[in-house]
Every structure is written in structure tokens, then in C-alpha cells.
PDB file of C-alpha atoms in Angstrom:
ATOM      1  CA  MET O   1     107.353  -3.131  15.042  1.00 93.00           C
ATOM      2  CA  VAL O   2     104.426  -2.518  12.671  1.00 96.00           C
ATOM      3  CA  ARG O   3     101.204  -4.210  13.764  1.00 98.00           C
ATOM      4  CA  ILE O   4      98.578  -5.364  11.243  1.00 98.00           C
ATOM      5  CA  LEU O   5      95.066  -6.672  11.785  1.00 98.00           C
ATOM      6  CA  VAL O   6      93.842  -9.201   9.233  1.00 98.00           C
ATOM      7  CA  ALA O   7      90.120  -8.736   9.772  1.00 97.00           C
ATOM      8  CA  ASP O   8      88.910 -10.628   6.700  1.00 95.00           C
ATOM      9  CA  LYS O   9      89.861 -13.809   4.881  1.00 92.00           C
ATOM     10  CA  ILE O  10      92.569 -13.382   2.274  1.00 91.00           C
ATOM     11  CA  ALA O  11      94.318 -15.941   0.071  1.00 91.00           C
ATOM     12  CA  GLU O  12      97.161 -17.982   1.520  1.00 94.00           C
ATOM     13  CA  ALA O  13      99.637 -16.346  -0.857  1.00 94.00           C
ATOM     14  CA  GLY O  14      98.841 -13.007   0.766  1.00 94.00           C
ATOM     15  CA  MET O  15      99.322 -14.484   4.218  1.00 96.00           C
ATOM     16  CA  GLU O  16     102.675 -15.909   3.150  1.00 95.00           C
ATOM     17  CA  ARG O  17     103.769 -12.452   2.053  1.00 94.00           C
ATOM     18  CA  LEU O  18     102.861 -11.130   5.505  1.00 95.00           C
ATOM     19  CA  ARG O  19     104.772 -13.915   7.237  1.00 96.00           C
ATOM     20  CA  SER O  20     107.872 -13.188   5.188  1.00 95.00           C
ATOM     21  CA  ALA O  21     107.875  -9.453   5.910  1.00 96.00           C
ATOM     22  CA  THR O  22     110.451  -8.179   8.417  1.00 95.00           C
ATOM     23  CA  GLY O  23     109.515  -5.723  11.114  1.00 95.00           C
ATOM     24  CA  VAL O  24     105.875  -6.800  10.966  1.00 96.00           C
ATOM     25  CA  SER O  25     103.572  -8.619  13.351  1.00 97.00           C
ATOM     26  CA  PHE O  26      99.973  -9.445  12.578  1.00 97.00           C
ATOM     27  CA  ASP O  27      96.868 -10.909  14.138  1.00 97.00           C
ATOM     28  CA  VAL O  28      94.210 -12.825  12.219  1.00 97.00           C
ATOM     29  CA  ARG O  29      90.830 -12.001  13.735  1.00 97.00           C
ATOM     30  CA  HIS O  30      87.944 -12.900  11.459  1.00 95.00           C
ATOM     31  CA  GLY O  31      84.296 -12.453  12.372  1.00 93.00           C
ATOM     32  CA  LEU O  32      84.671  -9.557  14.806  1.00 96.00           C
ATOM     33  CA  SER O  33      81.430  -7.842  15.731  1.00 96.00           C
ATOM     34  CA  PRO O  34      81.221  -4.113  14.946  1.00 96.00           C
ATOM     35  CA  ALA O  35      81.827  -3.325  18.627  1.00 96.00           C
ATOM     36  CA  GLU O  36      84.780  -5.706  18.842  1.00 97.00           C
ATOM     37  CA  LEU O  37      86.332  -4.259  15.687  1.00 97.00           C
ATOM     38  CA  ALA O  38      85.883  -0.698  16.968  1.00 97.00           C
ATOM     39  CA  GLY O  39      87.537  -1.652  20.232  1.00 97.00           C
ATOM     40  CA  ALA O  40      90.495  -3.393  18.630  1.00 97.00           C
ATOM     41  CA  ILE O  41      91.280  -1.384  15.511  1.00 97.00           C
ATOM     42  CA  GLY O  42      93.172   1.384  17.298  1.00 97.00           C
ATOM     43  CA  GLU O  43      95.794  -1.098  18.493  1.00 97.00           C
ATOM     44  CA  TYR O  44      97.068  -1.630  14.937  1.00 98.00           C
ATOM     45  CA  ASP O  45      98.948   0.440  12.374  1.00 98.00           C
ATOM     46  CA  GLY O  46      97.135  -1.174   9.451  1.00 98.00           C
ATOM     47  CA  VAL O  47      94.082  -3.303   8.767  1.00 98.00           C
ATOM     48  CA  LEU O  48      93.446  -5.700   5.888  1.00 98.00           C
ATOM     49  CA  ILE O  49      89.862  -6.308   4.775  1.00 97.00           C
ATOM     50  CA  ARG O  50      87.862  -7.628   1.840  1.00 91.00           C
ATOM     51  CA  SER O  51      84.110  -7.128   1.389  1.00 85.00           C
ATOM     52  CA  ALA O  52      82.699  -8.863   4.482  1.00 89.00           C
ATOM     53  CA  VAL O  53      84.015  -6.361   7.039  1.00 95.00           C
ATOM     54  CA  LYS O  54      82.470  -2.894   7.284  1.00 95.00           C
ATOM     55  CA  ILE O  55      84.546  -0.026   8.613  1.00 97.00           C
ATOM     56  CA  THR O  56      82.116   2.700   9.590  1.00 97.00           C
ATOM     57  CA  ARG O  57      82.420   6.080  11.279  1.00 97.00           C
ATOM     58  CA  GLU O  58      81.638   4.315  14.553  1.00 97.00           C
ATOM     59  CA  THR O  59      84.434   1.819  13.909  1.00 97.00           C
ATOM     60  CA  LEU O  60      86.865   4.711  13.589  1.00 97.00           C
ATOM     61  CA  ALA O  61      85.624   6.684  16.589  1.00 96.00           C
ATOM     62  CA  LYS O  62      88.816   5.788  18.461  1.00 96.00           C
ATOM     63  CA  PRO O  63      91.373   5.264  15.686  1.00 96.00           C
ATOM     64  CA  GLY O  64      94.360   5.099  18.005  1.00 97.00           C
ATOM     65  CA  ARG O  65      97.507   4.311  16.021  1.00 97.00           C
ATOM     66  CA  LEU O  66      95.660   3.186  12.874  1.00 98.00           C
ATOM     67  CA  ALA O  67      97.278   4.740   9.800  1.00 98.00           C
ATOM     68  CA  VAL O  68      96.006   2.742   6.843  1.00 98.00           C
ATOM     69  CA  ILE O  69      93.170   0.495   5.672  1.00 98.00           C
ATOM     70  CA  ALA O  70      93.862  -1.832   2.733  1.00 98.00           C
ATOM     71  CA  ARG O  71      90.886  -3.259   0.858  1.00 96.00           C
ATOM     72  CA  ALA O  72      91.540  -6.417  -1.166  1.00 93.00           C
ATOM     73  CA  GLY O  73      89.352  -5.446  -4.111  1.00 87.00           C
ATOM     74  CA  VAL O  74      88.282  -2.364  -6.023  1.00 83.00           C
ATOM     75  CA  GLY O  75      85.123  -1.123  -4.331  1.00 81.00           C
ATOM     76  CA  VAL O  76      85.335   0.597  -0.966  1.00 88.00           C
ATOM     77  CA  ASP O  77      81.602   0.776  -0.289  1.00 84.00           C
ATOM     78  CA  ASN O  78      82.251  -1.040   2.997  1.00 92.00           C
ATOM     79  CA  VAL O  79      84.618   1.702   4.200  1.00 96.00           C
ATOM     80  CA  ASP O  80      83.510   5.143   5.341  1.00 96.00           C
ATOM     81  CA  VAL O  81      86.201   6.924   3.355  1.00 96.00           C
ATOM     82  CA  GLU O  82      85.136  10.366   4.570  1.00 95.00           C
ATOM     83  CA  ALA O  83      85.448   9.306   8.208  1.00 97.00           C
ATOM     84  CA  ALA O  84      88.827   7.722   7.498  1.00 98.00           C
ATOM     85  CA  THR O  85      90.034  10.901   5.811  1.00 97.00           C
ATOM     86  CA  GLN O  86      88.904  13.025   8.741  1.00 97.00           C
ATOM     87  CA  ALA O  87      90.798  10.708  11.070  1.00 96.00           C
ATOM     88  CA  GLY O  88      93.944  10.975   8.940  1.00 97.00           C
ATOM     89  CA  ILE O  89      93.759   7.337   7.840  1.00 98.00           C
ATOM     90  CA  LEU O  90      94.807   6.347   4.337  1.00 98.00           C
ATOM     91  CA  VAL O  91      92.498   4.002   2.382  1.00 98.00           C
ATOM     92  CA  LEU O  92      94.049   1.801  -0.296  1.00 97.00           C
ATOM     93  CA  ASN O  93      92.497  -0.645  -2.760  1.00 95.00           C
ATOM     94  CA  THR O  94      93.642  -3.028  -5.506  1.00 94.00           C
ATOM     95  CA  PRO O  95      92.185  -1.642  -8.742  1.00 87.00           C
ATOM     96  CA  ASP O  96      93.979  -3.867 -11.243  1.00 87.00           C
ATOM     97  CA  ALA O  97      93.637  -7.302  -9.710  1.00 88.00           C
ATOM     98  CA  ASN O  98      90.108  -8.276 -10.778  1.00 89.00           C
ATOM     99  CA  THR O  99      89.837  -6.424 -14.091  1.00 94.00           C
ATOM    100  CA  ILE O 100      89.971  -9.462 -16.367  1.00 95.00           C
ATOM    101  CA  SER O 101      87.662 -11.601 -14.231  1.00 95.00           C
ATOM    102  CA  THR O 102      85.018  -8.877 -14.074  1.00 95.00           C
ATOM    103  CA  ALA O 103      85.246  -8.189 -17.799  1.00 97.00           C
ATOM    104  CA  GLU O 104      84.868 -11.891 -18.587  1.00 98.00           C
ATOM    105  CA  HIS O 105      81.865 -12.207 -16.282  1.00 98.00           C
ATOM    106  CA  THR O 106      80.249  -9.227 -17.974  1.00 98.00           C
ATOM    107  CA  VAL O 107      80.638 -10.853 -21.380  1.00 98.00           C
ATOM    108  CA  ALA O 108      79.355 -14.155 -19.971  1.00 98.00           C
ATOM    109  CA  MET O 109      76.246 -12.358 -18.719  1.00 98.00           C
ATOM    110  CA  MET O 110      75.685 -10.835 -22.161  1.00 98.00           C
ATOM    111  CA  LEU O 111      75.982 -14.216 -23.823  1.00 98.00           C
ATOM    112  CA  ALA O 112      73.653 -15.801 -21.270  1.00 98.00           C
ATOM    113  CA  LEU O 113      71.024 -13.141 -21.962  1.00 98.00           C
ATOM    114  CA  TYR O 114      71.196 -13.145 -25.739  1.00 98.00           C
ATOM    115  CA  HIS O 115      71.492 -16.928 -26.097  1.00 97.00           C
ATOM    116  CA  ARG O 116      68.983 -17.623 -23.290  1.00 97.00           C
ATOM    117  CA  ILE O 117      71.352 -20.105 -21.715  1.00 97.00           C
ATOM    118  CA  VAL O 118      69.847 -20.187 -18.223  1.00 97.00           C
ATOM    119  CA  GLU O 119      66.288 -20.705 -19.471  1.00 96.00           C
ATOM    120  CA  ALA O 120      67.392 -23.360 -21.954  1.00 97.00           C
ATOM    121  CA  HIS O 121      69.368 -25.243 -19.307  1.00 97.00           C
ATOM    122  CA  THR O 122      66.372 -25.279 -16.960  1.00 97.00           C
ATOM    123  CA  HIS O 123      64.150 -26.456 -19.812  1.00 97.00           C
ATOM    124  CA  VAL O 124      66.423 -29.346 -20.836  1.00 97.00           C
ATOM    125  CA  ALA O 125      67.218 -30.341 -17.230  1.00 98.00           C
ATOM    126  CA  GLY O 126      63.486 -30.594 -16.674  1.00 97.00           C
ATOM    127  CA  GLY O 127      63.088 -33.022 -19.560  1.00 97.00           C
ATOM    128  CA  GLY O 128      62.102 -30.566 -22.285  1.00 96.00           C
ATOM    129  CA  TRP O 129      63.332 -30.277 -25.870  1.00 97.00           C
ATOM    130  CA  ASN O 130      61.439 -27.369 -27.383  1.00 94.00           C
ATOM    131  CA  ARG O 131      64.256 -25.727 -29.312  1.00 94.00           C
ATOM    132  CA  ALA O 132      62.155 -23.126 -31.081  1.00 92.00           C
ATOM    133  CA  VAL O 133      60.978 -21.552 -27.828  1.00 94.00           C
ATOM    134  CA  TYR O 134      64.539 -20.744 -26.778  1.00 95.00           C
ATOM    135  CA  GLU O 135      65.842 -19.235 -29.976  1.00 95.00           C
ATOM    136  CA  GLY O 136      68.524 -16.692 -29.105  1.00 96.00           C
ATOM    137  CA  ALA O 137      70.194 -13.742 -30.802  1.00 97.00           C
ATOM    138  CA  GLN O 138      73.809 -13.086 -31.645  1.00 97.00           C
ATOM    139  CA  LEU O 139      75.937 -10.302 -30.227  1.00 98.00           C
ATOM    140  CA  ALA O 140      77.765  -9.569 -33.476  1.00 98.00           C
ATOM    141  CA  GLY O 141      76.453  -6.409 -35.095  1.00 98.00           C
ATOM    142  CA  ARG O 142      74.757  -5.116 -31.961  1.00 98.00           C
ATOM    143  CA  THR O 143      75.745  -1.916 -30.164  1.00 98.00           C
ATOM    144  CA  LEU O 144      77.128  -2.226 -26.664  1.00 98.00           C
ATOM    145  CA  GLY O 145      77.028   0.915 -24.528  1.00 98.00           C
ATOM    146  CA  ILE O 146      79.585   1.023 -21.714  1.00 98.00           C
ATOM    147  CA  VAL O 147      78.933   3.443 -18.851  1.00 98.00           C
ATOM    148  CA  GLY O 148      82.240   4.134 -17.129  1.00 97.00           C
ATOM    149  CA  PHE O 149      85.396   3.670 -19.156  1.00 97.00           C
ATOM    150  CA  GLY O 150      88.081   2.853 -16.646  1.00 94.00           C
ATOM    151  CA  ARG O 151      90.116  -0.355 -16.496  1.00 93.00           C
ATOM    152  CA  ILE O 152      87.149  -2.727 -16.490  1.00 95.00           C
ATOM    153  CA  GLY O 153      85.139  -0.757 -19.044  1.00 97.00           C
ATOM    154  CA  ARG O 154      88.086  -0.835 -21.426  1.00 97.00           C
ATOM    155  CA  ALA O 155      88.623  -4.560 -20.891  1.00 98.00           C
ATOM    156  CA  VAL O 156      84.942  -5.203 -21.676  1.00 98.00           C
ATOM    157  CA  ALA O 157      85.216  -3.075 -24.811  1.00 98.00           C
ATOM    158  CA  GLN O 158      88.188  -5.078 -26.085  1.00 98.00           C
ATOM    159  CA  ARG O 159      86.292  -8.320 -25.662  1.00 98.00           C
ATOM    160  CA  ALA O 160      83.109  -6.959 -27.212  1.00 98.00           C
ATOM    161  CA  LEU O 161      85.051  -5.731 -30.235  1.00 98.00           C
ATOM    162  CA  ALA O 162      86.459  -9.240 -30.638  1.00 98.00           C
ATOM    163  CA  LEU O 163      82.842 -10.452 -30.777  1.00 98.00           C
ATOM    164  CA  GLU O 164      82.224  -7.992 -33.658  1.00 98.00           C
ATOM    165  CA  MET O 165      80.015  -5.706 -31.632  1.00 98.00           C
ATOM    166  CA  LYS O 166      79.861  -1.973 -32.177  1.00 98.00           C
ATOM    167  CA  VAL O 167      80.984  -0.279 -28.953  1.00 98.00           C
ATOM    168  CA  ILE O 168      80.167   3.169 -27.614  1.00 98.00           C
ATOM    169  CA  ALA O 169      81.079   4.526 -24.199  1.00 98.00           C
ATOM    170  CA  TYR O 170      80.217   7.341 -21.844  1.00 98.00           C
ATOM    171  CA  ASP O 171      82.492   8.576 -19.095  1.00 97.00           C
ATOM    172  CA  PRO O 172      82.458  12.213 -17.933  1.00 95.00           C
ATOM    173  CA  PHE O 173      86.204  12.006 -17.329  1.00 93.00           C
ATOM    174  CA  VAL O 174      87.097  10.779 -20.822  1.00 94.00           C
ATOM    175  CA  ARG O 175      87.152  13.452 -23.508  1.00 91.00           C
ATOM    176  CA  GLY O 176      87.132  13.317 -27.296  1.00 93.00           C
ATOM    177  CA  GLU O 177      85.095  11.648 -29.998  1.00 95.00           C
ATOM    178  CA  THR O 178      86.668   8.190 -29.901  1.00 95.00           C
ATOM    179  CA  THR O 179      88.973   6.096 -27.746  1.00 95.00           C
ATOM    180  CA  LEU O 180      90.884   2.788 -27.963  1.00 95.00           C
ATOM    181  CA  ASN O 181      92.585   3.945 -31.160  1.00 94.00           C
ATOM    182  CA  GLY O 182      89.293   4.975 -32.710  1.00 96.00           C
ATOM    183  CA  ALA O 183      87.575   1.621 -32.113  1.00 97.00           C
ATOM    184  CA  VAL O 184      85.131   2.981 -29.525  1.00 98.00           C
ATOM    185  CA  ALA O 185      82.932   6.046 -30.081  1.00 98.00           C
ATOM    186  CA  LEU O 186      82.396   8.334 -27.093  1.00 98.00           C
ATOM    187  CA  ALA O 187      78.836   9.445 -26.409  1.00 97.00           C
ATOM    188  CA  GLN O 188      78.442  13.071 -25.397  1.00 94.00           C
ATOM    189  CA  ASN O 189      76.103  12.188 -22.545  1.00 97.00           C
ATOM    190  CA  LEU O 190      74.428   9.254 -20.833  1.00 98.00           C
ATOM    191  CA  GLU O 191      71.105   9.914 -22.536  1.00 98.00           C
ATOM    192  CA  GLN O 192      72.654   9.537 -25.987  1.00 98.00           C
ATOM    193  CA  LEU O 193      74.299   6.270 -25.027  1.00 98.00           C
ATOM    194  CA  LEU O 194      71.059   4.850 -23.626  1.00 98.00           C
ATOM    195  CA  ARG O 195      69.131   5.717 -26.783  1.00 98.00           C
ATOM    196  CA  ASP O 196      71.722   4.262 -29.145  1.00 98.00           C
ATOM    197  CA  SER O 197      72.607   1.009 -27.365  1.00 98.00           C
ATOM    198  CA  ASP O 198      71.185  -2.464 -27.798  1.00 98.00           C
ATOM    199  CA  CYS O 199      72.844  -3.507 -24.556  1.00 98.00           C
ATOM    200  CA  VAL O 200      74.118  -1.290 -21.726  1.00 98.00           C
ATOM    201  CA  THR O 201      76.739  -2.414 -19.214  1.00 98.00           C
ATOM    202  CA  LEU O 202      77.606  -0.414 -16.104  1.00 98.00           C
ATOM    203  CA  HIS O 203      81.188   0.050 -14.924  1.00 97.00           C
ATOM    204  CA  ALA O 204      80.923   3.316 -13.027  1.00 95.00           C
ATOM    205  CA  SER O 205      81.976   3.856  -9.429  1.00 89.00           C
ATOM    206  CA  LEU O 206      79.333   4.511  -6.791  1.00 89.00           C
ATOM    207  CA  SER O 207      78.957   8.024  -5.410  1.00 89.00           C
ATOM    208  CA  ASP O 208      76.155  10.352  -4.400  1.00 91.00           C
ATOM    209  CA  GLU O 209      76.021  11.466  -8.048  1.00 94.00           C
ATOM    210  CA  THR O 210      75.804   7.937  -9.498  1.00 96.00           C
ATOM    211  CA  ARG O 211      73.433   6.347  -6.987  1.00 97.00           C
ATOM    212  CA  HIS O 212      70.394   5.144  -8.973  1.00 98.00           C
ATOM    213  CA  LEU O 213      72.104   6.309 -12.138  1.00 98.00           C
ATOM    214  CA  ILE O 214      69.676   4.035 -13.960  1.00 98.00           C
ATOM    215  CA  GLY O 215      66.127   4.789 -12.868  1.00 98.00           C
ATOM    216  CA  PRO O 216      62.722   5.210 -14.505  1.00 98.00           C
ATOM    217  CA  ALA O 217      63.726   8.231 -16.603  1.00 98.00           C
ATOM    218  CA  GLN O 218      66.832   6.534 -17.948  1.00 98.00           C
ATOM    219  CA  ILE O 219      65.074   3.232 -18.643  1.00 98.00           C
ATOM    220  CA  SER O 220      62.422   5.117 -20.624  1.00 98.00           C
ATOM    221  CA  LEU O 221      65.140   6.240 -23.049  1.00 98.00           C
ATOM    222  CA  MET O 222      66.277   2.688 -23.832  1.00 98.00           C
ATOM    223  CA  LYS O 223      64.971   0.515 -26.646  1.00 98.00           C
ATOM    224  CA  PRO O 224      62.241  -1.957 -25.594  1.00 97.00           C
ATOM    225  CA  SER O 225      64.517  -4.751 -26.789  1.00 97.00           C
ATOM    226  CA  ALA O 226      67.564  -3.419 -24.930  1.00 98.00           C
ATOM    227  CA  LYS O 227      69.286  -5.270 -22.125  1.00 98.00           C
ATOM    228  CA  LEU O 228      71.039  -3.978 -19.022  1.00 98.00           C
ATOM    229  CA  ILE O 229      74.045  -5.540 -17.286  1.00 98.00           C
ATOM    230  CA  ASN O 230      75.347  -4.535 -13.876  1.00 98.00           C
ATOM    231  CA  CYS O 231      78.540  -6.108 -12.602  1.00 97.00           C
ATOM    232  CA  ALA O 232      79.729  -2.903 -10.905  1.00 95.00           C
ATOM    233  CA  ARG O 233      77.769  -1.627  -7.894  1.00 94.00           C
ATOM    234  CA  GLY O 234      74.206  -2.566  -7.009  1.00 96.00           C
ATOM    235  CA  ALA O 235      73.090   0.915  -6.026  1.00 96.00           C
ATOM    236  CA  LEU O 236      73.798   2.228  -9.529  1.00 98.00           C
ATOM    237  CA  VAL O 237      70.396   0.765 -10.448  1.00 98.00           C
ATOM    238  CA  ASP O 238      66.940   1.541  -9.073  1.00 98.00           C
ATOM    239  CA  GLU O 239      65.918  -2.092  -8.580  1.00 98.00           C
ATOM    240  CA  PRO O 240      62.133  -1.582  -8.341  1.00 98.00           C
ATOM    241  CA  ALA O 241      62.198   0.532 -11.515  1.00 98.00           C
ATOM    242  CA  LEU O 242      64.225  -2.097 -13.358  1.00 98.00           C
ATOM    243  CA  ALA O 243      61.990  -4.949 -12.190  1.00 98.00           C
ATOM    244  CA  SER O 244      58.891  -3.031 -13.261  1.00 98.00           C
ATOM    245  CA  ALA O 245      60.365  -2.388 -16.720  1.00 98.00           C
ATOM    246  CA  LEU O 246      61.268  -6.059 -17.129  1.00 98.00           C
ATOM    247  CA  ASN O 247      57.856  -7.302 -16.051  1.00 98.00           C
ATOM    248  CA  SER O 248      55.984  -4.866 -18.300  1.00 98.00           C
ATOM    249  CA  GLY O 249      58.156  -5.537 -21.351  1.00 97.00           C
ATOM    250  CA  GLN O 250      59.494  -1.983 -21.369  1.00 98.00           C
ATOM    251  CA  LEU O 251      62.989  -3.509 -21.291  1.00 98.00           C
ATOM    252  CA  GLY O 252      64.140  -6.697 -22.981  1.00 98.00           C
ATOM    253  CA  GLY O 253      66.258  -8.216 -20.236  1.00 98.00           C
ATOM    254  CA  ALA O 254      68.831  -7.704 -17.511  1.00 98.00           C
ATOM    255  CA  ALA O 255      71.793  -9.539 -16.024  1.00 98.00           C
ATOM    256  CA  ILE O 256      72.644  -8.532 -12.483  1.00 98.00           C
ATOM    257  CA  ASP O 257      75.617  -9.568 -10.357  1.00 98.00           C
ATOM    258  CA  VAL O 258      75.464  -6.868  -7.667  1.00 96.00           C
ATOM    259  CA  TYR O 259      72.608  -5.572  -5.548  1.00 97.00           C
ATOM    260  CA  GLU O 260      71.781  -2.567  -3.418  1.00 95.00           C
ATOM    261  CA  ASN O 261      71.511  -4.903  -0.427  1.00 94.00           C
ATOM    262  CA  GLU O 262      73.445  -8.155  -0.368  1.00 92.00           C
ATOM    263  CA  PRO O 263      72.133 -10.766  -0.148  1.00 94.00           C
ATOM    264  CA  PRO O 264      69.155  -9.249  -2.037  1.00 97.00           C
ATOM    265  CA  LYS O 265      66.413 -10.608   0.192  1.00 96.00           C
ATOM    266  CA  GLY O 266      63.092  -9.164  -0.920  1.00 95.00           C
ATOM    267  CA  SER O 267      64.473  -7.499  -4.036  1.00 97.00           C
ATOM    268  CA  PRO O 268      61.868  -7.328  -6.823  1.00 98.00           C
ATOM    269  CA  LEU O 269      64.569  -8.517  -9.216  1.00 98.00           C
ATOM    270  CA  LEU O 270      64.353 -12.005  -7.700  1.00 98.00           C
ATOM    271  CA  THR O 271      60.985 -12.585  -9.358  1.00 97.00           C
ATOM    272  CA  ALA O 272      61.351 -10.332 -12.396  1.00 98.00           C
ATOM    273  CA  LYS O 273      61.005 -11.611 -15.966  1.00 97.00           C
ATOM    274  CA  ASN O 274      63.903 -12.018 -18.388  1.00 97.00           C
ATOM    275  CA  VAL O 275      66.622 -11.638 -15.792  1.00 98.00           C
ATOM    276  CA  VAL O 276      69.853 -13.539 -15.078  1.00 98.00           C
ATOM    277  CA  LEU O 277      71.112 -13.236 -11.503  1.00 98.00           C
ATOM    278  CA  THR O 278      74.478 -14.184 -10.010  1.00 98.00           C
ATOM    279  CA  PRO O 279      75.636 -13.688  -6.385  1.00 97.00           C
ATOM    280  CA  HIS O 280      78.363 -11.017  -6.764  1.00 94.00           C
ATOM    281  CA  LEU O 281      80.618 -13.425  -8.642  1.00 94.00           C
ATOM    282  CA  ALA O 282      82.335 -11.200 -11.192  1.00 94.00           C
ATOM    283  CA  ALA O 283      85.621 -10.998  -9.273  1.00 89.00           C
ATOM    284  CA  SER O 284      85.275 -14.450  -7.733  1.00 89.00           C
ATOM    285  CA  THR O 285      87.786 -16.403  -9.747  1.00 93.00           C
ATOM    286  CA  ALA O 286      90.769 -18.205  -8.285  1.00 91.00           C
ATOM    287  CA  GLU O 287      93.091 -15.926 -10.231  1.00 93.00           C
ATOM    288  CA  ALA O 288      91.417 -12.700  -9.098  1.00 92.00           C
ATOM    289  CA  GLN O 289      91.196 -13.731  -5.454  1.00 88.00           C
ATOM    290  CA  LEU O 290      94.868 -14.626  -5.415  1.00 92.00           C
ATOM    291  CA  ARG O 291      95.843 -11.350  -7.044  1.00 93.00           C
ATOM    292  CA  VAL O 292      93.723  -9.075  -4.833  1.00 93.00           C
ATOM    293  CA  SER O 293      95.111 -10.670  -1.697  1.00 94.00           C
ATOM    294  CA  ILE O 294      98.724 -10.312  -2.771  1.00 95.00           C
ATOM    295  CA  ASP O 295      98.186  -6.770  -4.030  1.00 95.00           C
ATOM    296  CA  ALA O 296      96.434  -5.683  -0.821  1.00 96.00           C
ATOM    297  CA  VAL O 297      99.306  -6.958   1.309  1.00 97.00           C
ATOM    298  CA  GLU O 298     101.862  -5.348  -0.992  1.00 96.00           C
ATOM    299  CA  VAL O 299     100.260  -1.890  -0.949  1.00 97.00           C
ATOM    300  CA  LEU O 300      99.815  -2.074   2.831  1.00 97.00           C
ATOM    301  CA  LEU O 301     103.437  -3.043   3.454  1.00 97.00           C
ATOM    302  CA  ALA O 302     104.728  -0.498   0.953  1.00 97.00           C
ATOM    303  CA  TYR O 303     103.059   2.262   2.926  1.00 97.00           C
ATOM    304  CA  LEU O 304     103.803   1.063   6.444  1.00 97.00           C
ATOM    305  CA  LEU O 305     107.420   0.059   5.811  1.00 96.00           C
ATOM    306  CA  GLN O 306     108.529   2.472   3.102  1.00 95.00           C
ATOM    307  CA  GLY O 307     106.025   5.330   3.160  1.00 96.00           C
ATOM    308  CA  GLU O 308     105.111   4.565  -0.459  1.00 96.00           C
ATOM    309  CA  VAL O 309     101.490   5.297  -1.437  1.00 96.00           C
ATOM    310  CA  ARG O 310      99.947   3.096  -4.143  1.00 92.00           C
ATOM    311  CA  SER O 311      96.328   3.093  -5.339  1.00 92.00           C
ATOM    312  CA  ALA O 312      95.085   5.502  -2.680  1.00 95.00           C
ATOM    313  CA  VAL O 313      91.346   6.161  -2.527  1.00 94.00           C
ATOM    314  CA  ASN O 314      91.597   9.284  -0.345  1.00 95.00           C
TER     315      ASN O 314
END
């Protein structure tokens, strides 16, 4: 009998799939302390998590029978993948499930920035009606630079093209001069993309190489009117450098959904000028949450019951 620990909340549809599986038993244990999780995890063949649970090297010190960790979502920042690999534990994620939701949120952030929606709402809700002060700018005709051209980057590009934007992209793993049937030009390097873009959106994964990918040197290459969007990973951006650029007028605006520390208590972005902030909402739609839960259960069961590996991270 395969044993599974459900250590994080997942959608009911995912739980139903677990209940219907044969040869499987599972325990739902939310809110375990790090010590409790470390003590229990070795009793299970697989563990299901989302973003609230952190699986560290200490968690895996006594892995016992644990063979696989399934993360309902794309990012595995909350899993020490190196420690899992050393312990012979497979790490799986669900890379397709939240693509559309994240792409839509990215576009919504762009529109909010350029049309000054948040400021205008606050103004009107407070009794104001000074339309001239909140004049916006259209996206059509502007150049969007996409850093990271995987599933989400491509989905953002398709939507930006529909808004009549010019789209360029940079991804060290994508070769050639154009992509998406010639609709998107590929920049030769990050510096070129930053110089040429009116708006830059980040969709790169987080690694030692990409941590603080956007810092003072990179911001200095961008147009003073340019805007930055981050709906990927908070640590891709040097937050103090970005806040300083926003407050000094070196950069025209930013829309941030993810933060180096969450919640971002004390982050200079909280009081920065010309910024739109959301609380890690890009994948938080009913459709995405349903899909990630089902997909996480499916990839976990496929491995434990059939030995089939899908969407492995390590």
C-alpha cells in the first residue's frame, strides 16, 4: 500500500482523485511545524505540497521511505531540490496548470500601470474627479520585452501581440532571430532587451545565476519611462535598487506580484512611487487552483503506482 502525506491544502477535486485511487492511503496533515514534518515525512512514499510548506535539507535529514515530492504549482523555491536529489527523492511540479492565469495577470498589471487604474480608483473613491491628472497611455505600439520565453512567456507574448504591441524576448535557451512564427524578435542578450523595451516583464526561473537579475546596472540601461513587471519570482529583482529607481524617477513604474520575502514586510517597494502591488495572485484563480491540484495528484500517482515520471524537476 502506497502512503501519501497531504501536507498542504489542495482543491477538493484533487482530494477526490486521491480517494478514488486504488492501492493508496493518505493522511491530511496541514500546519505541521518544521520539526513535526521532518519527523513524519519518512513514514510516507510521497508528499503533496503547495507553497506554504517548506521542505528543507533538515526536513529530509531522515527521508525514510520517501520517494517523491509533488508540488502543486510551478516554482519549487520551497523545496531544497539539491537535498532531495542527494537523498534519491524525485521532485515533480505542475508546469502547465497556471500558465493562462499568470499570463492574464501579467497583462492586467501592464494595463493597470499604463492606464493608472489603481491611482484613479483611489482618487474617485475618495471623492475626486480630476480626470486630467490621471491621463494614461496605451499599450498599442509600445515594445514589450519578455525575459524568459517558456510557457508563460509565450502566453504573455500572444496576448501582447493581440494588443498590437511589438514584442521582443530574451532567453538563453532559445536560439534564432525570431520565434512564434516570426512574430517575436529574439534579443541577443539581456542588455539589448532592456535598452529596447518600453516595458519589461520577467518570466525566468530562479537560480543562483538569475538571483537579482534586475539590479542597479540593469535598471540603468532601461528607458526612464520604462516599466518593470514581475509575476515570476521575487528574488529576480533587487528590491532596494528598484525602489530607489522608482522614487528618483530613473524608472517610470513597476508592477510586482512576487517578493523576495513573503509577505514583504519592510520591503522598500511598499512605499515606492509609481508601483502596483499584488499579494502573489498571478496563479490564484479558481481555474488554476483546480488544475494544479489535480495535476499534482496525477503526477504523484503516476510515479508511485506506475513508475511514470512526468514534469520532473530533478
